[in-house]
PDB file of C-alpha atoms in Angstrom:
ATOM      1  CA  UNK A  59      -0.787  -0.895  20.594  1.00 66.00           C
ATOM      2  CA  UNK A  60      -3.029   0.329  18.521  1.00 79.00           C
ATOM      3  CA  UNK A  61      -3.505   0.258  14.801  1.00 94.00           C
ATOM      4  CA  UNK A  62      -4.795   2.840  12.454  1.00 97.00           C
ATOM      5  CA  UNK A  63      -7.982   3.829  12.309  1.00 97.00           C
ATOM      6  CA  UNK A  64      -9.198   5.430   9.877  1.00 98.00           C
ATOM      7  CA  UNK A  65     -13.157   7.287  10.128  1.00 97.00           C
ATOM      8  CA  UNK A  66     -15.517   6.924   8.912  1.00 97.00           C
ATOM      9  CA  UNK A  67     -15.762   3.291   7.340  1.00 97.00           C
ATOM     10  CA  UNK A  68     -18.729   3.429   5.567  1.00 97.00           C
ATOM     11  CA  UNK A  69     -19.815   6.547   3.521  1.00 97.00           C
ATOM     12  CA  UNK A  70     -22.254   7.257   1.317  1.00 98.00           C
ATOM     13  CA  UNK A  71     -22.071  10.815   0.024  1.00 98.00           C
ATOM     14  CA  UNK A  72     -24.195  13.027  -3.069  1.00 98.00           C
ATOM     15  CA  UNK A  73     -22.568  14.453  -6.350  1.00 98.00           C
ATOM     16  CA  UNK A  74     -21.072  17.338  -5.743  1.00 98.00           C
ATOM     17  CA  UNK A  75     -20.806  17.438  -2.385  1.00 98.00           C
ATOM     18  CA  UNK A  76     -17.622  17.413  -0.503  1.00 98.00           C
ATOM     19  CA  UNK A  77     -15.874  15.032   2.451  1.00 98.00           C
ATOM     20  CA  UNK A  78     -13.801  15.387   4.924  1.00 98.00           C
ATOM     21  CA  UNK A  79     -12.112  11.605   6.689  1.00 98.00           C
ATOM     22  CA  UNK A  80      -9.791  11.063   9.014  1.00 98.00           C
ATOM     23  CA  UNK A  81      -6.590   8.786   9.770  1.00 98.00           C
ATOM     24  CA  UNK A  82      -5.319   8.325  13.650  1.00 98.00           C
ATOM     25  CA  UNK A  83      -1.750   6.754  13.309  1.00 97.00           C
ATOM     26  CA  UNK A  84       0.035   4.107  14.828  1.00 96.00           C
ATOM     27  CA  UNK A  85       2.136   6.082  18.053  1.00 95.00           C
ATOM     28  CA  UNK A  86       5.465   7.533  17.469  1.00 93.00           C
ATOM     29  CA  UNK A  87       4.661   7.609  13.648  1.00 94.00           C
ATOM     30  CA  UNK A  88       5.141  11.085  12.528  1.00 95.00           C
ATOM     31  CA  UNK A  89       4.381   9.632   8.629  1.00 94.00           C
ATOM     32  CA  UNK A  90       0.953   9.581   7.364  1.00 96.00           C
ATOM     33  CA  UNK A  91       0.308   8.169   3.258  1.00 95.00           C
ATOM     34  CA  UNK A  92      -3.576   8.518   1.623  1.00 97.00           C
ATOM     35  CA  UNK A  93      -4.021   6.036  -1.157  1.00 96.00           C
ATOM     36  CA  UNK A  94      -7.198   6.157  -3.364  1.00 96.00           C
ATOM     37  CA  UNK A  95      -8.067   1.858  -4.674  1.00 95.00           C
ATOM     38  CA  UNK A  96     -10.528   0.963  -7.184  1.00 92.00           C
ATOM     39  CA  UNK A  97     -11.160  -2.852  -9.069  1.00 84.00           C
ATOM     40  CA  UNK A  98      -9.243  -1.046 -12.113  1.00 72.00           C
ATOM     41  CA  UNK A  99      -6.215   0.638 -10.707  1.00 76.00           C
ATOM     42  CA  UNK A 100      -4.929  -1.018  -7.994  1.00 82.00           C
ATOM     43  CA  UNK A 101      -3.671   1.629  -5.043  1.00 90.00           C
ATOM     44  CA  UNK A 102      -3.095   5.289  -6.640  1.00 92.00           C
ATOM     45  CA  UNK A 103      -0.942   7.318  -4.481  1.00 92.00           C
ATOM     46  CA  UNK A 104      -2.556  10.566  -3.090  1.00 95.00           C
ATOM     47  CA  UNK A 105      -0.348  12.230  -0.675  1.00 94.00           C
ATOM     48  CA  UNK A 106       2.584  11.848   1.640  1.00 94.00           C
ATOM     49  CA  UNK A 107       2.335  14.089   5.157  1.00 95.00           C
ATOM     50  CA  UNK A 108       6.001  14.336   7.760  1.00 94.00           C
ATOM     51  CA  UNK A 109       6.006  16.411  10.592  1.00 93.00           C
ATOM     52  CA  UNK A 110       2.493  18.478   9.708  1.00 95.00           C
ATOM     53  CA  UNK A 111       4.265  18.605   5.890  1.00 95.00           C
ATOM     54  CA  UNK A 112       2.849  17.454   2.754  1.00 95.00           C
ATOM     55  CA  UNK A 113       6.151  15.530   1.501  1.00 91.00           C
ATOM     56  CA  UNK A 114       4.711  14.002  -1.344  1.00 90.00           C
ATOM     57  CA  UNK A 115       2.044  13.894  -3.954  1.00 92.00           C
ATOM     58  CA  UNK A 116       0.215  12.270  -6.301  1.00 91.00           C
ATOM     59  CA  UNK A 117      -1.588  12.550  -9.471  1.00 91.00           C
ATOM     60  CA  UNK A 118      -4.920  13.652  -8.477  1.00 96.00           C
ATOM     61  CA  UNK A 119      -6.349  16.968  -9.024  1.00 97.00           C
ATOM     62  CA  UNK A 120      -6.981  19.818  -7.157  1.00 96.00           C
ATOM     63  CA  UNK A 121      -9.857  19.039  -5.055  1.00 98.00           C
ATOM     64  CA  UNK A 122      -8.551  16.149  -3.350  1.00 98.00           C
ATOM     65  CA  UNK A 123      -6.349  17.454  -0.528  1.00 97.00           C
ATOM     66  CA  UNK A 124      -4.744  16.529   3.559  1.00 97.00           C
ATOM     67  CA  UNK A 125      -3.779  17.492   6.170  1.00 97.00           C
ATOM     68  CA  UNK A 126      -1.710  17.102   9.160  1.00 98.00           C
ATOM     69  CA  UNK A 127      -1.971  17.939  12.962  1.00 97.00           C
ATOM     70  CA  UNK A 128       0.450  17.908  15.454  1.00 96.00           C
ATOM     71  CA  UNK A 129      -0.381  14.772  17.017  1.00 95.00           C
ATOM     72  CA  UNK A 130       0.416  13.736  13.525  1.00 96.00           C
ATOM     73  CA  UNK A 131      -3.031  12.220  12.865  1.00 98.00           C
ATOM     74  CA  UNK A 132      -3.920  13.331   9.352  1.00 98.00           C
ATOM     75  CA  UNK A 133      -7.635  14.113   6.918  1.00 98.00           C
ATOM     76  CA  UNK A 134      -8.136  14.041   3.786  1.00 98.00           C
ATOM     77  CA  UNK A 135     -10.803  15.776   1.960  1.00 98.00           C
ATOM     78  CA  UNK A 136     -12.493  15.802  -1.347  1.00 98.00           C
ATOM     79  CA  UNK A 137     -14.335  18.980  -2.444  1.00 96.00           C
ATOM     80  CA  UNK A 138     -17.159  18.482  -5.313  1.00 97.00           C
ATOM     81  CA  UNK A 139     -16.731  14.857  -5.616  1.00 98.00           C
ATOM     82  CA  UNK A 140     -17.744  12.956  -8.563  1.00 98.00           C
ATOM     83  CA  UNK A 141     -18.942   9.653  -9.222  1.00 97.00           C
ATOM     84  CA  UNK A 142     -15.619   8.138 -10.065  1.00 95.00           C
ATOM     85  CA  UNK A 143     -14.291   9.688  -6.523  1.00 97.00           C
ATOM     86  CA  UNK A 144     -15.674   6.095  -4.990  1.00 97.00           C
ATOM     87  CA  UNK A 145     -13.383   3.900  -3.933  1.00 96.00           C
ATOM     88  CA  UNK A 146     -11.423   2.635  -0.634  1.00 96.00           C
ATOM     89  CA  UNK A 147      -9.447   5.295   1.315  1.00 98.00           C
ATOM     90  CA  UNK A 148      -6.961   4.037   2.515  1.00 97.00           C
ATOM     91  CA  UNK A 149      -4.114   5.755   4.607  1.00 97.00           C
ATOM     92  CA  UNK A 150      -1.241   3.907   6.053  1.00 96.00           C
ATOM     93  CA  UNK A 151       1.493   5.718   8.595  1.00 96.00           C
ATOM     94  CA  UNK A 152       5.276   4.915   9.531  1.00 93.00           C
ATOM     95  CA  UNK A 153       7.731   6.043  11.118  1.00 91.00           C
ATOM     96  CA  UNK A 154       9.416   8.303   9.304  1.00 83.00           C
ATOM     97  CA  UNK A 155       8.096   7.166   5.385  1.00 76.00           C
ATOM     98  CA  UNK A 156      11.645   6.556   3.913  1.00 75.00           C
ATOM     99  CA  UNK A 157      12.487   2.864   4.258  1.00 74.00           C
ATOM    100  CA  UNK A 158      10.587   2.067   6.909  1.00 81.00           C
ATOM    101  CA  UNK A 159       7.386  -0.297   7.171  1.00 88.00           C
ATOM    102  CA  UNK A 160       3.933   1.323   6.384  1.00 91.00           C
ATOM    103  CA  UNK A 161       0.827  -0.270   7.954  1.00 95.00           C
ATOM    104  CA  UNK A 162      -2.734   0.100   6.617  1.00 96.00           C
ATOM    105  CA  UNK A 163      -5.182   1.256   8.448  1.00 97.00           C
ATOM    106  CA  UNK A 164      -9.051  -0.145   7.752  1.00 96.00           C
ATOM    107  CA  UNK A 165     -10.432   1.618   4.872  1.00 97.00           C
ATOM    108  CA  UNK A 166     -13.165   4.567   4.318  1.00 97.00           C
ATOM    109  CA  UNK A 167     -15.356   2.819   1.558  1.00 97.00           C
ATOM    110  CA  UNK A 168     -16.973   6.237  -0.382  1.00 97.00           C
ATOM    111  CA  UNK A 169     -19.491   5.502  -2.751  1.00 97.00           C
ATOM    112  CA  UNK A 170     -20.586   8.437  -4.379  1.00 98.00           C
ATOM    113  CA  UNK A 171     -24.295   8.752  -5.967  1.00 97.00           C
TER     114      UNK A 171
ATOM    115  CA  UNK B  17       8.300   0.452 -18.838  1.00 63.00           C
ATOM    116  CA  UNK B  18       6.068   0.420 -15.172  1.00 73.00           C
ATOM    117  CA  UNK B  19       8.749   1.583 -12.148  1.00 89.00           C
ATOM    118  CA  UNK B  20       7.167  -1.586 -10.097  1.00 93.00           C
ATOM    119  CA  UNK B  21       6.024  -4.826 -12.209  1.00 94.00           C
ATOM    120  CA  UNK B  22       3.814  -7.623 -11.525  1.00 94.00           C
ATOM    121  CA  UNK B  23       2.481 -10.629 -12.733  1.00 89.00           C
ATOM    122  CA  UNK B  24      -1.333 -10.284 -12.121  1.00 87.00           C
ATOM    123  CA  UNK B  25      -1.920 -13.868 -12.389  1.00 88.00           C
ATOM    124  CA  UNK B  26      -4.375 -15.116 -11.545  1.00 95.00           C
ATOM    125  CA  UNK B  27      -1.688 -17.277 -10.020  1.00 96.00           C
ATOM    126  CA  UNK B  28      -2.624 -21.212  -9.210  1.00 97.00           C
ATOM    127  CA  UNK B  29      -0.654 -23.226  -7.553  1.00 97.00           C
ATOM    128  CA  UNK B  30      -1.757 -27.091  -5.558  1.00 97.00           C
ATOM    129  CA  UNK B  31      -2.159 -26.773  -1.389  1.00 97.00           C
ATOM    130  CA  UNK B  32       1.463 -27.860   0.216  1.00 97.00           C
ATOM    131  CA  UNK B  33       3.131 -26.537  -3.042  1.00 98.00           C
ATOM    132  CA  UNK B  34       5.636 -23.203  -2.864  1.00 98.00           C
ATOM    133  CA  UNK B  35       4.141 -20.382  -4.576  1.00 97.00           C
ATOM    134  CA  UNK B  36       6.673 -18.146  -6.207  1.00 97.00           C
ATOM    135  CA  UNK B  37       6.028 -14.476  -6.776  1.00 97.00           C
ATOM    136  CA  UNK B  38       7.546 -11.509  -8.018  1.00 96.00           C
ATOM    137  CA  UNK B  39       8.064  -8.502  -9.360  1.00 96.00           C
ATOM    138  CA  UNK B  40      10.873  -6.214 -11.195  1.00 96.00           C
ATOM    139  CA  UNK B  41      11.056  -3.238 -10.423  1.00 94.00           C
ATOM    140  CA  UNK B  42      12.774   0.343 -11.934  1.00 91.00           C
ATOM    141  CA  UNK B  43      15.327   1.936 -10.460  1.00 88.00           C
ATOM    142  CA  UNK B  44      18.253   0.011  -9.547  1.00 88.00           C
ATOM    143  CA  UNK B  45      19.616   2.327  -6.717  1.00 87.00           C
ATOM    144  CA  UNK B  46      16.029   1.408  -4.219  1.00 89.00           C
ATOM    145  CA  UNK B  47      17.241  -0.458  -1.365  1.00 88.00           C
ATOM    146  CA  UNK B  48      13.658  -0.781   0.384  1.00 91.00           C
ATOM    147  CA  UNK B  49      11.366  -3.868  -0.174  1.00 94.00           C
ATOM    148  CA  UNK B  50       7.690  -4.875   0.409  1.00 95.00           C
ATOM    149  CA  UNK B  51       5.903  -7.921   0.138  1.00 97.00           C
ATOM    150  CA  UNK B  52       1.427  -7.525   1.210  1.00 97.00           C
ATOM    151  CA  UNK B  53      -1.209  -9.353   1.405  1.00 97.00           C
ATOM    152  CA  UNK B  54      -4.173  -7.970   0.777  1.00 96.00           C
ATOM    153  CA  UNK B  55      -7.427 -10.070   1.194  1.00 95.00           C
ATOM    154  CA  UNK B  56     -10.484  -8.906  -0.994  1.00 91.00           C
ATOM    155  CA  UNK B  57     -12.452  -6.070   0.508  1.00 88.00           C
ATOM    156  CA  UNK B  58      -9.794  -5.795   3.136  1.00 92.00           C
ATOM    157  CA  UNK B  59      -6.899  -2.993   3.221  1.00 94.00           C
ATOM    158  CA  UNK B  60      -2.943  -4.541   2.445  1.00 96.00           C
ATOM    159  CA  UNK B  61      -1.789  -6.221   5.037  1.00 96.00           C
ATOM    160  CA  UNK B  62       2.920  -6.118   5.229  1.00 95.00           C
ATOM    161  CA  UNK B  63       4.803  -9.731   4.926  1.00 95.00           C
ATOM    162  CA  UNK B  64       7.553  -8.939   4.709  1.00 93.00           C
ATOM    163  CA  UNK B  65      10.464  -6.051   3.945  1.00 92.00           C
ATOM    164  CA  UNK B  66      13.732  -6.406   2.570  1.00 91.00           C
ATOM    165  CA  UNK B  67      16.376  -3.509   2.628  1.00 87.00           C
ATOM    166  CA  UNK B  68      18.969  -3.693   0.730  1.00 82.00           C
ATOM    167  CA  UNK B  69      21.092  -6.732   1.700  1.00 74.00           C
ATOM    168  CA  UNK B  70      19.141  -9.930   0.101  1.00 77.00           C
ATOM    169  CA  UNK B  71      17.074 -13.017   1.443  1.00 89.00           C
ATOM    170  CA  UNK B  72      14.667 -13.099   4.591  1.00 93.00           C
ATOM    171  CA  UNK B  73      12.472 -15.420   5.733  1.00 95.00           C
ATOM    172  CA  UNK B  74       9.791 -15.584   7.928  1.00 94.00           C
ATOM    173  CA  UNK B  75       7.337 -19.125   8.385  1.00 96.00           C
ATOM    174  CA  UNK B  76       6.332 -20.062   5.562  1.00 97.00           C
ATOM    175  CA  UNK B  77       8.088 -16.861   3.720  1.00 97.00           C
ATOM    176  CA  UNK B  78      11.199 -16.065   2.184  1.00 97.00           C
ATOM    177  CA  UNK B  79      11.306 -12.927   0.329  1.00 96.00           C
ATOM    178  CA  UNK B  80      14.480 -13.159  -2.248  1.00 95.00           C
ATOM    179  CA  UNK B  81      16.509  -9.220  -4.070  1.00 94.00           C
ATOM    180  CA  UNK B  82      17.932  -9.919  -7.094  1.00 93.00           C
ATOM    181  CA  UNK B  83      19.771  -5.726  -6.997  1.00 91.00           C
ATOM    182  CA  UNK B  84      21.841  -7.440 -10.109  1.00 91.00           C
ATOM    183  CA  UNK B  85      18.425  -7.767 -13.028  1.00 93.00           C
ATOM    184  CA  UNK B  86      15.869  -5.472 -10.167  1.00 93.00           C
ATOM    185  CA  UNK B  87      13.317  -7.946  -9.614  1.00 93.00           C
ATOM    186  CA  UNK B  88      12.475  -9.282  -6.224  1.00 96.00           C
ATOM    187  CA  UNK B  89      10.173 -12.830  -5.237  1.00 96.00           C
ATOM    188  CA  UNK B  90       7.865 -13.748  -2.143  1.00 97.00           C
ATOM    189  CA  UNK B  91       8.238 -17.307  -1.469  1.00 97.00           C
ATOM    190  CA  UNK B  92       5.456 -19.309  -0.155  1.00 98.00           C
ATOM    191  CA  UNK B  93       6.150 -22.612   1.222  1.00 98.00           C
ATOM    192  CA  UNK B  94       3.657 -24.958   2.039  1.00 98.00           C
ATOM    193  CA  UNK B  95       0.350 -22.948   0.331  1.00 98.00           C
ATOM    194  CA  UNK B  96      -2.467 -23.031   1.773  1.00 97.00           C
ATOM    195  CA  UNK B  97      -5.724 -21.834   0.861  1.00 96.00           C
ATOM    196  CA  UNK B  98      -5.948 -19.510   3.615  1.00 97.00           C
ATOM    197  CA  UNK B  99      -2.515 -18.001   1.102  1.00 98.00           C
ATOM    198  CA  UNK B 100      -5.179 -16.860  -1.528  1.00 98.00           C
ATOM    199  CA  UNK B 101      -4.946 -13.338  -1.720  1.00 97.00           C
ATOM    200  CA  UNK B 102      -4.295 -10.476  -3.504  1.00 96.00           C
ATOM    201  CA  UNK B 103      -0.002  -9.564  -3.003  1.00 97.00           C
ATOM    202  CA  UNK B 104       1.435  -6.428  -3.647  1.00 96.00           C
ATOM    203  CA  UNK B 105       5.311  -5.235  -4.102  1.00 96.00           C
ATOM    204  CA  UNK B 106       6.339  -1.694  -3.654  1.00 94.00           C
ATOM    205  CA  UNK B 107       9.757  -0.235  -3.990  1.00 93.00           C
ATOM    206  CA  UNK B 108      10.800   2.539  -2.612  1.00 90.00           C
ATOM    207  CA  UNK B 109      12.137   4.835  -4.934  1.00 83.00           C
ATOM    208  CA  UNK B 110      14.893   7.003  -3.766  1.00 78.00           C
ATOM    209  CA  UNK B 111      15.012   9.566  -7.002  1.00 75.00           C
ATOM    210  CA  UNK B 112      11.524  10.726  -5.840  1.00 74.00           C
ATOM    211  CA  UNK B 113      11.371   9.987  -2.876  1.00 76.00           C
ATOM    212  CA  UNK B 114       8.287   7.302  -2.477  1.00 82.00           C
ATOM    213  CA  UNK B 115       6.603   4.449  -1.423  1.00 87.00           C
ATOM    214  CA  UNK B 116       5.609   2.445  -5.603  1.00 90.00           C
ATOM    215  CA  UNK B 117       3.329  -0.082  -5.250  1.00 92.00           C
ATOM    216  CA  UNK B 118       2.652  -2.923  -8.543  1.00 93.00           C
ATOM    217  CA  UNK B 119      -0.952  -3.975  -9.207  1.00 92.00           C
ATOM    218  CA  UNK B 120      -0.596  -7.334  -7.438  1.00 95.00           C
ATOM    219  CA  UNK B 121      -0.735 -10.994  -8.849  1.00 96.00           C
ATOM    220  CA  UNK B 122      -3.938 -12.516  -7.306  1.00 96.00           C
ATOM    221  CA  UNK B 123      -2.383 -15.953  -5.679  1.00 97.00           C
ATOM    222  CA  UNK B 124      -5.067 -18.731  -5.583  1.00 98.00           C
ATOM    223  CA  UNK B 125      -4.030 -21.909  -3.696  1.00 97.00           C
ATOM    224  CA  UNK B 126      -6.444 -25.411  -4.247  1.00 96.00           C
ATOM    225  CA  UNK B 127      -7.217 -27.998  -1.959  1.00 92.00           C
TER     226      UNK B 127
END
């Protein structure tokens, strides 16, 4: 069974640009959550999608958005990139989110210059 | 008070000894508890998941839940240098329907 796949693995962008990251969950998993991880802040929750609906959202500005498709694949978009957006972006999939194990992808390392 | 708290460490344990990691949580109604291991530069990897009703053992790892005191612990027996990593505790909070993460404990196993 294939694991969670995130693309791309590495990305370098310039301030002010926008970026789209992709996450393909484990087959049969309908919940996809996105996290930002930086050395000083740990894992910060961005949002969770379940059956194409955003079910929960963390405390990030509106520049961060996401969506989920009917095949459960998810994308997140960051517009007007800032230097502080440089981080490891992780997605995790689970069967239904609540009370079920979440499995992480390898992450996308975003560097904003 | 943070919703999920862990001692950041580092926790240094000699090889072969038992490593004990703790995590406290604030939502008394929480029922799902997770332990993840994260090596530097890698993504978190699920080690243990316990649901509400007590201890669970898997190989060298044991997760223990104390609902009365609202903490969950992870014991690693016969610690190996390869166990050196950051261990993240996560608790599913029914109050806001969200998986809440601790900041992680850095564990160092000394040969």
